[in-house]
Short mmCIF file of C-alpha atoms and ligand atoms in Angstrom, two decimals:
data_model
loop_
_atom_site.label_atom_id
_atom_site.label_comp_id
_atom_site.label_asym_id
_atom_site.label_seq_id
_atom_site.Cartn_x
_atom_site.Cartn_y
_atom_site.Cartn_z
CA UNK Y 1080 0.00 0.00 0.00
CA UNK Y 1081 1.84 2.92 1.42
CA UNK Y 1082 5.55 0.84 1.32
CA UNK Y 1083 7.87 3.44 -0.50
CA UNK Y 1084 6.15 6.34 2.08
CA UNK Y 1085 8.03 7.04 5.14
CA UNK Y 1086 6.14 6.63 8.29
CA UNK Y 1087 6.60 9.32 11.10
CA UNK Y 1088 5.58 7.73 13.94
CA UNK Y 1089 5.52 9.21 17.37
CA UNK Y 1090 6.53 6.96 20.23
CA UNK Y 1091 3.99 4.25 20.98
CA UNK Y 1092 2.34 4.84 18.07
CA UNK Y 1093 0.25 1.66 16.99
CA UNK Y 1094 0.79 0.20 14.14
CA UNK Y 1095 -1.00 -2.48 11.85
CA UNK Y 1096 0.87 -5.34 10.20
CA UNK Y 1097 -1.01 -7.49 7.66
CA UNK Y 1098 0.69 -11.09 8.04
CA UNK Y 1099 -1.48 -13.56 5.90
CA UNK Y 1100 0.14 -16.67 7.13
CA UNK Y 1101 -1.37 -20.10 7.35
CA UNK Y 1102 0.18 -21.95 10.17
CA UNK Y 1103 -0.74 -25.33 8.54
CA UNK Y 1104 0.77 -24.22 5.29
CA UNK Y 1105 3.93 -23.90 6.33
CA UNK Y 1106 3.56 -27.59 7.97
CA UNK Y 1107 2.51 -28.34 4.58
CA UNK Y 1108 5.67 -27.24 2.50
CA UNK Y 1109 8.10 -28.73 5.21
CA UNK Y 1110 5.94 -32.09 4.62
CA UNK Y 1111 7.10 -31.68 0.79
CA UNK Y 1112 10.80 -31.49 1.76
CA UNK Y 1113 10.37 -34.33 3.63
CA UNK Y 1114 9.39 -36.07 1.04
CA UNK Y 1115 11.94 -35.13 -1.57
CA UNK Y 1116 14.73 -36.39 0.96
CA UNK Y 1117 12.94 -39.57 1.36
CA UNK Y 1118 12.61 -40.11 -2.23
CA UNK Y 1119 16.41 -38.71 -3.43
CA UNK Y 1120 17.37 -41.81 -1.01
CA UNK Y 1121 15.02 -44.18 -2.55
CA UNK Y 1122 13.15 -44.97 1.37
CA UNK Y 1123 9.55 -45.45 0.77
CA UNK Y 1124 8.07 -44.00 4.07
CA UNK Y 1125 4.96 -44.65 6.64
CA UNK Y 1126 3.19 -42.80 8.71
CA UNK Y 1127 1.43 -45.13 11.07
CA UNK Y 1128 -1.28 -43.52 12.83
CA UNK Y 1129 -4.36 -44.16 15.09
CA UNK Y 1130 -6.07 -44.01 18.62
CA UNK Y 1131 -3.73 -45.06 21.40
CA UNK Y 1132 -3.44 -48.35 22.33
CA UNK Y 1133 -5.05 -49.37 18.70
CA UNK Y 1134 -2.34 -51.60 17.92
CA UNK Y 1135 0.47 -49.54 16.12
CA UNK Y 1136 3.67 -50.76 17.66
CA UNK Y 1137 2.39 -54.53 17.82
CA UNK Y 1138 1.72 -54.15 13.71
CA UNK Y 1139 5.35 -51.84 13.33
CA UNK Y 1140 7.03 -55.18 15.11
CA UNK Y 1141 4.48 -57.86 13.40
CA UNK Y 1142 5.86 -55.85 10.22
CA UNK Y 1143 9.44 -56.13 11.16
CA UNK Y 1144 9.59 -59.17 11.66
CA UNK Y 1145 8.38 -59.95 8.53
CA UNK Y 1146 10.61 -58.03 6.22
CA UNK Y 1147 13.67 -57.34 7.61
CA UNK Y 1148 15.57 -59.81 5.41
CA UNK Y 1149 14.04 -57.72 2.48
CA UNK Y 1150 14.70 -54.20 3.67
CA UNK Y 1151 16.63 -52.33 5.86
CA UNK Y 1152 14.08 -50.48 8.06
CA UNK Y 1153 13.79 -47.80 10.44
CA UNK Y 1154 11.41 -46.66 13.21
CA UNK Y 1155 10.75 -42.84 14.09
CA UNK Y 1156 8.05 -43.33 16.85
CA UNK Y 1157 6.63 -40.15 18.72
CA UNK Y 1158 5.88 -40.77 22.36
CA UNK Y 1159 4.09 -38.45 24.62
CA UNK Y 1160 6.92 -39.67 27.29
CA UNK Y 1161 8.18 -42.77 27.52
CA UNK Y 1162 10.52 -44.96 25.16
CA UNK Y 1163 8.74 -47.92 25.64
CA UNK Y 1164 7.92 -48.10 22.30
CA UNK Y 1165 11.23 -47.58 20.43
CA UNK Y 1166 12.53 -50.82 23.08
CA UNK Y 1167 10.02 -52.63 21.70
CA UNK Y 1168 10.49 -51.93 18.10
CA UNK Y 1169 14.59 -52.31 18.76
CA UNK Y 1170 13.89 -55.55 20.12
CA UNK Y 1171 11.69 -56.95 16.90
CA UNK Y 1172 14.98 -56.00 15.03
CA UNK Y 1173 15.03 -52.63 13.47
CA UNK Y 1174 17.11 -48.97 14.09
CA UNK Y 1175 14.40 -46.63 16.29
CA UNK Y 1176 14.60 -43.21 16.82
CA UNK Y 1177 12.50 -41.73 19.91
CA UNK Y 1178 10.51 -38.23 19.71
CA UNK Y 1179 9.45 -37.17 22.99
CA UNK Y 1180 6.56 -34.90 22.03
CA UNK Y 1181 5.93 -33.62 25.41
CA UNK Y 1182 2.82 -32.25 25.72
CA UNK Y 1183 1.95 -31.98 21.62
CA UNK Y 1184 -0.95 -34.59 20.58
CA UNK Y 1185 0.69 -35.05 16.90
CA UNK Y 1186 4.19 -35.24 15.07
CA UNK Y 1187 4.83 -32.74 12.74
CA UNK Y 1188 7.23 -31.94 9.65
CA UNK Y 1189 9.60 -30.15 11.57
CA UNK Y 1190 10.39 -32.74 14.22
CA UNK Y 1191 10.42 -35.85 11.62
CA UNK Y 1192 12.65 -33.44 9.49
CA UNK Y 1193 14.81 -33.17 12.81
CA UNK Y 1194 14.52 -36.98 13.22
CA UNK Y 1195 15.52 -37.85 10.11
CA UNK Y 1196 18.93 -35.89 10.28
CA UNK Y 1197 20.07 -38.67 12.76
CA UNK Y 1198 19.64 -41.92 10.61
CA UNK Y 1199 21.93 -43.14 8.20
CA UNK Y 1200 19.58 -42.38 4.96
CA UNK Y 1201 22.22 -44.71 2.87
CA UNK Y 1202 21.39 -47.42 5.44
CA UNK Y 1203 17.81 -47.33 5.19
CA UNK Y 1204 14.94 -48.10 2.53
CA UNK Y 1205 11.56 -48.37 4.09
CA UNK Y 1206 10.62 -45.97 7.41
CA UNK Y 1207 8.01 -46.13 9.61
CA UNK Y 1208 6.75 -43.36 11.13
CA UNK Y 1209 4.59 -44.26 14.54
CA UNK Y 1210 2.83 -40.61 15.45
CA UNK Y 1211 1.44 -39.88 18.55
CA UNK Y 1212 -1.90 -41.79 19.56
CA UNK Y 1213 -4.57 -39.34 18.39
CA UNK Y 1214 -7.56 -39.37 15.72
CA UNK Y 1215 -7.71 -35.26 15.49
CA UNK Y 1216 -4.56 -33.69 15.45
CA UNK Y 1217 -2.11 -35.69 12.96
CA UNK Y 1218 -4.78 -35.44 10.48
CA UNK Y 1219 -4.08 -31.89 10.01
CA UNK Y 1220 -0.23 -31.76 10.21
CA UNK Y 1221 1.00 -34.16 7.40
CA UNK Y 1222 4.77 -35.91 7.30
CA UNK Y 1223 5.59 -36.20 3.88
CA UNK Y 1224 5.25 -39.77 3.93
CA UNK Y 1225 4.61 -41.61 0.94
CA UNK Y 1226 1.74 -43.67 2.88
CA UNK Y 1227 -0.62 -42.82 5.80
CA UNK Y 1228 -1.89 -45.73 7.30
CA UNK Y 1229 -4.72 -45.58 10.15
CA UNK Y 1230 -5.02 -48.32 12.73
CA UNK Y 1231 -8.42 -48.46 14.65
CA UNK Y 1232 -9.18 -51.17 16.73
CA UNK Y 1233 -12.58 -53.22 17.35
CA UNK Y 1234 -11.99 -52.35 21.61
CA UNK Y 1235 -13.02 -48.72 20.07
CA UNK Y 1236 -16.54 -49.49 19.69
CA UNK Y 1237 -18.76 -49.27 16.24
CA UNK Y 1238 -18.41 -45.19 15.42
CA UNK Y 1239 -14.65 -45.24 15.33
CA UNK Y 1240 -14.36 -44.77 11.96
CA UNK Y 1241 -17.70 -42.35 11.34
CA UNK Y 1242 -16.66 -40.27 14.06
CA UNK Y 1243 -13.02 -39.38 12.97
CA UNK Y 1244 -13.70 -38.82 9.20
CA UNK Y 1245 -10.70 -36.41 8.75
CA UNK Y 1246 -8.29 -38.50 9.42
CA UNK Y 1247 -9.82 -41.44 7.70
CA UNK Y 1248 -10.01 -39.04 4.28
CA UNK Y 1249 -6.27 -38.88 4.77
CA UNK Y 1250 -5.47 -43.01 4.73
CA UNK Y 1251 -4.34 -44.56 2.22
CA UNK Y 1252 -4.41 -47.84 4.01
CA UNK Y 1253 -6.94 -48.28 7.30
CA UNK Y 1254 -6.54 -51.22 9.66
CA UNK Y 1255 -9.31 -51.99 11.56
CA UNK Y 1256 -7.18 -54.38 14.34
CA UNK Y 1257 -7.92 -56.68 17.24
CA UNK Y 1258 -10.65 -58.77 15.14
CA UNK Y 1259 -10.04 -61.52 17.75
CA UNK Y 1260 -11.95 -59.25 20.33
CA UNK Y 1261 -14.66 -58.46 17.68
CA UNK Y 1262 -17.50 -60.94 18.72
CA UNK Y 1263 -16.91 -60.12 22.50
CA UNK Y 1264 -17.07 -56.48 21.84
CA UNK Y 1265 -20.46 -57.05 19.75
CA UNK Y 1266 -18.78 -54.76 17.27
CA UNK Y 1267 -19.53 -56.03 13.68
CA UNK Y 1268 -16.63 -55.68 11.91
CA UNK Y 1269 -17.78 -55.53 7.91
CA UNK Y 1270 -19.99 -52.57 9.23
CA UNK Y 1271 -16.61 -50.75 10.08
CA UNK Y 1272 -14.98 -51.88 7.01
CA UNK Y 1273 -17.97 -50.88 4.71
CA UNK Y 1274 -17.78 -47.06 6.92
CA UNK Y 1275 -14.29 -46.58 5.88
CA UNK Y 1276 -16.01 -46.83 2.04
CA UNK Y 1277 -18.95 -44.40 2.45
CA UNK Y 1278 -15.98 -41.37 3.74
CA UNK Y 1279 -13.10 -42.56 1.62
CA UNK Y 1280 -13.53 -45.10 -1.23
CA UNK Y 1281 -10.17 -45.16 -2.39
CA UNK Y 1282 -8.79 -46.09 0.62
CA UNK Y 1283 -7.75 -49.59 1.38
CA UNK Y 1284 -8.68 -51.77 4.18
CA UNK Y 1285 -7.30 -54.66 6.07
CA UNK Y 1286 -8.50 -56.17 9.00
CA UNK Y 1287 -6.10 -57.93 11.20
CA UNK Y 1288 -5.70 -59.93 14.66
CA UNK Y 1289 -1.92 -59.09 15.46
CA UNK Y 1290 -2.76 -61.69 18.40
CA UNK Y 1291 -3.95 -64.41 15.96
CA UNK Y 1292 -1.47 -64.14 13.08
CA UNK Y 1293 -4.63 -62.53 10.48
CA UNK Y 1294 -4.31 -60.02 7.88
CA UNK Y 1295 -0.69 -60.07 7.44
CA UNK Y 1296 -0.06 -61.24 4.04
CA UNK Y 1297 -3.20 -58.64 2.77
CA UNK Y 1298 -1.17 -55.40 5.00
CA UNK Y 1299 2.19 -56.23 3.35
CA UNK Y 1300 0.29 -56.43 -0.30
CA UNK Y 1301 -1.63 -52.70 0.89
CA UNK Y 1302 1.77 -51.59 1.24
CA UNK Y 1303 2.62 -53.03 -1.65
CA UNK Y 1304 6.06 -54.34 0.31
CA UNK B 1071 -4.73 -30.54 24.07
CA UNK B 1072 -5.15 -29.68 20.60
CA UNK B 1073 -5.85 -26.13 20.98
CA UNK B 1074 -2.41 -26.06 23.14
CA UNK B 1075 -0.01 -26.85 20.37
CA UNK B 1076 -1.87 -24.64 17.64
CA UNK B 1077 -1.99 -21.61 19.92
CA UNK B 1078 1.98 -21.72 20.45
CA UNK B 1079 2.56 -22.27 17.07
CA UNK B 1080 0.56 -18.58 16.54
CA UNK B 1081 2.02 -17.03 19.19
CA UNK B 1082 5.55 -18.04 18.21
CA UNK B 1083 4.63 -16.71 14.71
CA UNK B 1084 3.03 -13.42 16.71
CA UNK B 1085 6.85 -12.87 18.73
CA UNK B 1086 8.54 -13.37 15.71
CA UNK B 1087 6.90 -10.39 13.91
CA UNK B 1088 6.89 -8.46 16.81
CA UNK B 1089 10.65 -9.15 17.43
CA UNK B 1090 11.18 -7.89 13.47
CA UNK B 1091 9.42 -5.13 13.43
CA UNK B 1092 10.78 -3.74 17.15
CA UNK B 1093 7.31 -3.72 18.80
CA UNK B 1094 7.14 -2.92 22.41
CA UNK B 1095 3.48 -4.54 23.02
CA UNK B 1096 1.44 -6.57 20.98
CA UNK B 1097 -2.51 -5.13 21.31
CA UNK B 1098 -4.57 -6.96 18.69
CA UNK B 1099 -4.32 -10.17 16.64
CA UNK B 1100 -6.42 -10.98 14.41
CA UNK B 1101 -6.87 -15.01 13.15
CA UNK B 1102 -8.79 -17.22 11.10
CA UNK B 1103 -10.07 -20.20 11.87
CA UNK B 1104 -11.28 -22.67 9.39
CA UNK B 1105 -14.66 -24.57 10.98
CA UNK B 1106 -13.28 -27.88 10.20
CA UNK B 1107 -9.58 -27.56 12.16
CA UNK B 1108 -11.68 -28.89 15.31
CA UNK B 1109 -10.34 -26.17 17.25
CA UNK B 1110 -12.43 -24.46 19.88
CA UNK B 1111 -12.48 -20.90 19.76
CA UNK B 1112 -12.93 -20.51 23.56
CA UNK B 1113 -10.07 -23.01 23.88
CA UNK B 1114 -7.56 -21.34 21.65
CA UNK B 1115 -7.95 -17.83 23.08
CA UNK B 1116 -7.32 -19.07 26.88
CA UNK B 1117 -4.36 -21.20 25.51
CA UNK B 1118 -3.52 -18.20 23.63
CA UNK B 1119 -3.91 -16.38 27.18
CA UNK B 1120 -2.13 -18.80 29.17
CA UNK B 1121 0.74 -19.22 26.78
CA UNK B 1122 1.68 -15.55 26.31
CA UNK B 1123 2.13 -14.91 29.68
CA UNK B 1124 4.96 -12.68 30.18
CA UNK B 1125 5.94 -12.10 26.62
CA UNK B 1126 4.87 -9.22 24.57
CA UNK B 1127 1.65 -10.34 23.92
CA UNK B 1128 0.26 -10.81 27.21
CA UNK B 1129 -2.11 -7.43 27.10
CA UNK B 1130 -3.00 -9.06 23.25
CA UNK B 1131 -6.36 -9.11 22.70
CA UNK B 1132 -6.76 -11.97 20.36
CA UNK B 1133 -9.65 -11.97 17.89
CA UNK B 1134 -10.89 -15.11 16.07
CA UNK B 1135 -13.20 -15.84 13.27
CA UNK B 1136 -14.53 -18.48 11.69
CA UNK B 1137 -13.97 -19.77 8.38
CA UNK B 1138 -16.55 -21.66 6.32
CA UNK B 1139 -15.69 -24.96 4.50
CA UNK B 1140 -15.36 -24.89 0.51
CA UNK B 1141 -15.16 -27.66 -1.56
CA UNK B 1142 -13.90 -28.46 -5.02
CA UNK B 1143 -15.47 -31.29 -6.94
CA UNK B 1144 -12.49 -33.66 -8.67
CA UNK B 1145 -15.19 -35.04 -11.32
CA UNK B 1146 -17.38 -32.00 -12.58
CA UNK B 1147 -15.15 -28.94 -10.88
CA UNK B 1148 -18.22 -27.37 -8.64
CA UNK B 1149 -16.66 -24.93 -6.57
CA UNK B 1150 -18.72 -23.56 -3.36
CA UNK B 1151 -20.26 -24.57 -0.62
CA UNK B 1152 -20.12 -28.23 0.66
CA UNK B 1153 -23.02 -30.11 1.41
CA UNK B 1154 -23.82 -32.10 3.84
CA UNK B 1155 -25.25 -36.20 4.77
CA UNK B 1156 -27.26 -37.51 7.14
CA UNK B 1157 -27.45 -36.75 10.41
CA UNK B 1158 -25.08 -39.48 11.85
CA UNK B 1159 -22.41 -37.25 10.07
CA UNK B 1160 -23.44 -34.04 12.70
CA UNK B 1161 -20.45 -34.87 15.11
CA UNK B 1162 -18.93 -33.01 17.82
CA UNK B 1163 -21.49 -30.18 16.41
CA UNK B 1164 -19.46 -30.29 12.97
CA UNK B 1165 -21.19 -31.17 9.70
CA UNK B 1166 -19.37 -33.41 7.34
CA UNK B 1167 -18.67 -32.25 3.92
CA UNK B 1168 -18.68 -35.57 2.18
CA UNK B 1169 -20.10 -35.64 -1.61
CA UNK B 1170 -20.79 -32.83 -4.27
CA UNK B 1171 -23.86 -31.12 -3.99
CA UNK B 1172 -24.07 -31.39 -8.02
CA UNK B 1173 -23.35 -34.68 -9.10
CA UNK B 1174 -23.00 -36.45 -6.09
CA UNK B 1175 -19.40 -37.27 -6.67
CA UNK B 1176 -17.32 -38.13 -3.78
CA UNK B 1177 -14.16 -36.49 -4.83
CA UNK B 1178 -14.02 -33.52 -3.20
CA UNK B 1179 -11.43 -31.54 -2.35
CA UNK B 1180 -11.84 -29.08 0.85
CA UNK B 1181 -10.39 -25.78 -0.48
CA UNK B 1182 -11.53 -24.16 2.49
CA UNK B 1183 -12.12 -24.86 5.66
CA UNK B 1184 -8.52 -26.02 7.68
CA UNK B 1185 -6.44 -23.30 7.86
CA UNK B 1186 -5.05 -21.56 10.77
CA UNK B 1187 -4.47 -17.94 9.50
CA UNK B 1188 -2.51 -15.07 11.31
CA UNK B 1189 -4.20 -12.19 9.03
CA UNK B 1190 -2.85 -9.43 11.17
CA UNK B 1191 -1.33 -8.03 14.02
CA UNK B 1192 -1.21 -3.96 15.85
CA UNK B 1193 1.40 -3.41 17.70
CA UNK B 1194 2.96 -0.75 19.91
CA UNK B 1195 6.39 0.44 18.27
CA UNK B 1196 9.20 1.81 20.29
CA UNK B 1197 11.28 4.49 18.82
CA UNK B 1198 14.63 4.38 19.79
CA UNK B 1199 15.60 8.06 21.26
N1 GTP O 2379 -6.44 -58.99 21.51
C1 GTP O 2379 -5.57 -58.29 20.79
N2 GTP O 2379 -4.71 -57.45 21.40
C2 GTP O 2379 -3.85 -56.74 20.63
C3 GTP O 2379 -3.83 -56.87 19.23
N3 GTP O 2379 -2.88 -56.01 18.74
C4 GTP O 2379 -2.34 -55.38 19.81
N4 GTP O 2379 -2.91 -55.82 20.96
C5 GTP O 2379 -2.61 -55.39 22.33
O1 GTP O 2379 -3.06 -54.04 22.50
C6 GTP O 2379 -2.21 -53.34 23.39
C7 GTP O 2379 -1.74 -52.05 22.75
O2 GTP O 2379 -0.93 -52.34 21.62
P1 GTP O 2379 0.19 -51.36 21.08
O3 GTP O 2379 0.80 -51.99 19.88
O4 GTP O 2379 1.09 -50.93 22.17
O5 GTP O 2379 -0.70 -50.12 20.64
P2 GTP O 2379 -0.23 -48.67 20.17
O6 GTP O 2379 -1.27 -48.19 19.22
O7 GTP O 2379 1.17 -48.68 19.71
O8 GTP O 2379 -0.35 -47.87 21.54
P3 GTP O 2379 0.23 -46.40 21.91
O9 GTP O 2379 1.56 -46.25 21.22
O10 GTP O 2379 0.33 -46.42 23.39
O11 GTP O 2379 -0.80 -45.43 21.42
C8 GTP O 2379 -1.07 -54.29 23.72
O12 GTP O 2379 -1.32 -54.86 24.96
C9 GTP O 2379 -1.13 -55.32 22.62
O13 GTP O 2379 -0.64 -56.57 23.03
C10 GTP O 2379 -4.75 -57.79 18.60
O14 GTP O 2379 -4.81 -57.96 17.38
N5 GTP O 2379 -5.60 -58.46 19.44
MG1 MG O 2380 2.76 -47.48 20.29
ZN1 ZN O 2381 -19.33 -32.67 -8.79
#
């Protein structure tokens, strides 16, 4: 407007700044350096998300365990405090790296970018990303992964899916786990499955019983691993 | 918790202006909400409160305003308003924009909606003597 004037302005004069900045954009175009990183180092990248307690780290390990004598595979797992989960994932056989999030519900660009500066990118050709236990928040802050995958579990009860549509509109894969528990929590599993459709109809779905040994084979092919 | 790690991602945007452009005080900022961030407005503005607590900002009086969702159909390009379905989509008092309201298509992009915009800030300048 007035740029090339010069302002007098008396001491503790106000002024107005115009600023125009959306927060989550910025998120956004960290997200897409991410992803050129990930992909200038051929990794092919996950970001595993869903409820806590839903089942993430068992599938991570259940995953591991399965193709670590294909790839060479690292684990960034956010953790409101503990390390519990990067143990566990060490112990099914793959490199972890810890992000205490501290009070934050959700990973974001920034710290995975952070993260990612402390593996060995030559070493590496699949990552999982395990984000904090949340349906709200990650849905808004994306990674830069190649993938988002959603676990929900049956012990959530029949609306899971209906009530957490955002994030479900981001999956490309959603796992509805714990199908073992299914009958005893009266929850009807193809009712979930067929909800997934009716918000996002491109996404895929597995159902799995990490417990059982189920849904394996159909994950790995919906990750086309 | 939500409204927590938004708020001091504006307010570390808000310092970092007001840092630049030598301000002694914040007084107003103005933001944008879109209705489909889930973010309370009572929510934000006492994180916003609670968070800016000795800093500059802590006289701020911060003003926020709602943002309708837009949508952009992928198959026949409508651009507008989204519409909505049934009532079990009415959740936490938000309605669902799920399919085109003019050919029914489900590809819809929200164009509007889920941003968190800092539009502007006035600020109290200090002129050094
Ligand atoms: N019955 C049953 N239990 C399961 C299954 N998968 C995981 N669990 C159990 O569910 C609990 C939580 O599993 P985790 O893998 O830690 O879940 P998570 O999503 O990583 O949890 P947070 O990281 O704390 O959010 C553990 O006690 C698992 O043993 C399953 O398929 N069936
Ligand atoms: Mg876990
Ligand atoms: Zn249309």
């Amino acid at each position: 407007m007035q740029k090339n004037k010069i302002l007098k302005v008396d001491e503790g004069e106000i002024l107005d700044i115009e600023i125009e900045e959306d927060l989550l954009k910025a998120n956004k175009e960290l997200a897409s350096v991410n992803r050129k990183t990930f992909d200038l180092n051929n990794i092919k990248s996950v970001n595993v998300m869903g409820a806590i307690g839903s089942g993430k780290t068992s599938i991570i390990q259940w995953l591991i365990k399965e193709l670590k004598n294909k790839y060479k595979i690292a684990v960034i797992a956010g953790d409101v405090t503990t390390g519990i989960d990067a143990e566990r994932i060490k112990e099914a056989g793959a490199e972890s790296i810890q992000i205490n999030t501290g009070r934050g519900c959700h990973l974001d660009a920034l710290m995975i970018r952070k993260a990612i500066k402390k593996l060995n990118l030559k070493e590496i050709n699949l990552l999982f990303i395990e984000n904090v236990g949340n349906l709200i928040c990650p849905a808004d802050f994306p990674l830069g992964t190649h993938l988002n995958m959603v676990v929900v579990s049956v012990t959530e009860g029949p609306y899971m899916i209906i009530k957490h549509p955002f994030i479900i509109k981001e999956a490309d894969i959603v796992v509805i786990n714990k199908i073992d528990l299914a009958d005893q929590m009266e929850v009807n599993v193809n009712k979930l499955v067929k909800d997934v459709g009716r918000i996002n109809s491109s996404a895929k779905v597995v159902t799995t019983s990490v417990k059982e040994g189920i849904g394996l084979n159909g994950l790995i092919e919906a990750l086309k691993l | 918790m939500h409204e927590f790690s938004i708020a001091n991602a504006i307010l570390q945007k808000i310092l970092n202006v007001a840092e630049k452009s030598a301000a002694e005080e914040i007084k107003e900022a103005n933001i944008s909400i879109g209705e489909l961030t889930f973010l309370n407005k009572e929510q934000l503005i006492f994180a916003l409160k609670v968070l800016s607590k000795e800093t500059k900002a802590e006289k701020c009086k911060f003003n926020i305003c709602v943002i309708k969702t837009k949508i952009k159909c992928l198959n026949c390009g409508y651009k507008g308003k989204a519409v909505y379905e049934g009532p079990e989509y009415h959740i936490l008092n938000f309605k669902i924009p799920l399919n085109c309201p003019k050919c029914k298509s489900k590809k819809i992009k929200i164009v509007e909606g889920k941003e968190v915009l800092l539009k502007n800030l006035k600020i109290k300048i200090k002129i050094p003597k």
